Coordinates of C-alpha atoms in Angstrom, one line a residue:
M1 CA 6.6 -15.4 -25.5
K2 CA 6.1 -19.1 -26.3
P3 CA 3.1 -20.9 -24.7
S4 CA 5.6 -23.2 -22.9
N5 CA 7.4 -20.2 -21.4
I6 CA 4.0 -18.7 -20.3
Y7 CA 3.1 -22.0 -18.6
I8 CA 6.5 -22.2 -16.8
S9 CA 6.1 -18.6 -15.7
V10 CA 2.6 -19.2 -14.3
L11 CA 3.6 -22.4 -12.6
L12 CA 6.7 -20.7 -11.0
S13 CA 4.5 -17.8 -9.8
I14 CA 2.0 -20.2 -8.2
V15 CA 4.8 -22.2 -6.5
L16 CA 6.5 -19.0 -5.2
F17 CA 3.1 -17.5 -4.0
G18 CA 2.3 -20.8 -2.2
T19 CA 5.7 -20.9 -0.6
A20 CA 5.2 -17.3 0.7
I21 CA 1.8 -18.1 2.1
A22 CA 3.1 -21.3 3.8
Q23 CA 6.0 -19.3 5.3
Q24 CA 3.6 -16.6 6.6
S25 CA 1.4 -19.3 8.1
K26 CA 4.3 -20.8 9.9
T27 CA 5.4 -17.4 11.3
I28 CA 1.9 -16.7 12.5
D29 CA 1.6 -20.1 14.1
S30 CA 4.9 -19.6 15.8
L31 CA 3.9 -16.2 17.1
K32 CA 0.6 -17.6 18.4
S33 CA 2.6 -20.3 20.2
N34 CA 4.7 -17.6 21.8
L35 CA 1.5 -16.0 23.1
R36 CA 0.6 -19.3 24.8
A37 CA 4.1 -19.5 26.3
I38 CA 3.9 -15.9 27.5
E39 CA 0.6 -16.6 29.3
K40 CA 2.5 -19.0 31.6
M41 CA 5.0 -16.4 32.6
P42 CA 4.5 -14.6 36.0
N43 CA 3.1 -11.1 35.7
S44 CA 6.0 -8.7 35.2
Y45 CA 7.3 -5.9 33.0
S46 CA 9.2 -8.6 30.9
R47 CA 5.9 -10.4 30.3
D48 CA 4.2 -7.2 29.2
I49 CA 7.1 -6.5 26.7
S50 CA 6.9 -10.0 25.4
Y51 CA 3.2 -9.7 24.8
L52 CA 3.7 -6.3 23.2
N53 CA 6.4 -7.5 20.8
T54 CA 4.4 -10.6 19.9
Y55 CA 1.1 -8.6 19.4
N56 CA 2.9 -6.1 17.1
R57 CA 4.6 -8.9 15.1
L58 CA 1.3 -10.7 14.6
A59 CA -0.3 -7.5 13.6
F60 CA 2.4 -6.8 11.0
Q61 CA 2.1 -10.4 9.6
L62 CA -1.7 -10.2 9.3
R63 CA -2.1 -6.5 8.3
V64 CA -2.9 -7.3 4.6
S65 CA -4.4 -10.8 4.7
S66 CA -6.6 -10.2 7.8
P67 CA -6.6 -6.5 8.8
K68 CA -9.4 -6.7 11.4
Q69 CA -7.5 -9.5 13.3
A70 CA -4.2 -7.5 12.8
R71 CA -5.8 -4.4 14.2
A72 CA -7.1 -6.3 17.2
Y73 CA -3.6 -7.5 18.0
A74 CA -2.2 -4.0 17.4
E75 CA -4.8 -2.5 19.8
K76 CA -3.7 -5.0 22.5
G77 CA -0.1 -4.0 22.0
L78 CA -1.1 -0.3 22.0
A79 CA -2.8 -0.7 25.4
I80 CA 0.2 -2.3 26.9
A81 CA 2.5 0.4 25.5
R82 CA 0.3 3.1 26.9
E83 CA 0.0 1.4 30.3
N84 CA 3.8 1.1 30.5
K85 CA 4.5 4.6 29.0
L86 CA 6.5 3.1 26.1
T87 CA 6.1 5.9 23.5
K88 CA 8.1 4.1 20.7
Y89 CA 5.8 1.1 21.0
E90 CA 2.8 3.4 21.2
A91 CA 3.8 5.0 17.9
D92 CA 4.4 1.5 16.3
G93 CA 1.0 0.4 17.4
L94 CA -0.7 3.5 16.0
L95 CA 1.2 3.0 12.7
L96 CA 0.0 -0.6 12.5
I97 CA -3.5 0.3 13.3
G98 CA -3.5 3.1 10.7
N99 CA -2.3 0.7 8.1
C100 CA -4.9 -1.8 9.0
W101 CA -7.6 0.8 8.6
I102 CA -6.2 1.7 5.2
V103 CA -6.5 -2.0 4.1
E104 CA -10.0 -2.0 5.5
G105 CA -10.9 1.1 3.5
N106 CA -11.6 3.4 6.4
V107 CA -9.4 6.3 5.4
E108 CA -10.6 8.7 8.1
K109 CA -9.8 6.3 11.0
A110 CA -6.5 5.6 9.3
K111 CA -5.6 9.3 9.2
A112 CA -6.5 9.7 12.8
A113 CA -4.3 6.9 13.9
L114 CA -1.4 8.0 11.6
I115 CA -1.6 11.6 12.8
S116 CA -1.5 10.5 16.4
C117 CA 1.6 8.4 15.5
L118 CA 3.2 11.4 13.8
V119 CA 2.6 13.6 16.9
I120 CA 4.4 11.1 19.1
A121 CA 7.1 10.4 16.5
E122 CA 7.9 14.1 16.1
R123 CA 7.9 14.8 19.8
E124 CA 10.1 11.8 20.6
G125 CA 12.4 12.0 17.6
L126 CA 11.3 8.6 16.2
K127 CA 12.5 8.8 12.6
Q128 CA 11.5 5.3 11.5
E129 CA 7.9 5.7 12.8
K130 CA 7.7 9.2 11.3
A131 CA 8.9 7.9 8.0
G132 CA 6.3 5.1 8.1
C133 CA 3.5 7.4 9.0
N134 CA 4.5 9.9 6.3
M135 CA 4.6 7.1 3.7
S136 CA 1.2 5.8 4.7
M137 CA -0.4 9.3 4.7
A138 CA 1.2 10.1 1.3
S139 CA -0.3 6.8 0.0
I140 CA -3.8 7.7 1.2
Y141 CA -3.6 11.1 -0.5
K142 CA -2.1 9.7 -3.7
N143 CA -4.8 7.1 -4.0
Q144 CA -7.4 9.8 -3.6
G145 CA -5.8 11.8 -6.4
N146 CA -4.7 14.6 -4.0
Y147 CA -1.1 14.7 -5.2
T148 CA -0.4 18.1 -3.5
S149 CA -1.1 16.7 -0.1
A150 CA 0.6 13.4 -1.0
I151 CA 3.8 15.4 -1.8
D152 CA 3.6 17.2 1.6
F153 CA 4.0 13.8 3.3
Y154 CA 6.8 12.4 1.0

């Protein structure tokens, strides 16, 4: 590859990465703005659901770049899901929390959250959540070199 092609490739990568970061930042700012708007809503089931959705979306956006902050949002959403007996959202919250723990490097806490998610997903027939948990568990075992256990979750 010519030096000029390398330069163009590096420059393009920087621009694309910067654009992705800027877009994520806009999304996070928008979601935080939603939280401020939700605070003004009267207490109701709709308000709880709005909080829950916004917390989970914030957690998803922040899970890699700021996993501790993401986990805090996911835990707030999880509390609302449990309070309102919303098992799908409970499973979603546990999956988000498990993935945050993976990024933070706490595999045992990740497994505990993911297994809790799997129990709910299997009991309630939540295929998307079950698939997400299985993929995350397989990833943990694969990264540990335990390919037999990884295959069990794929």
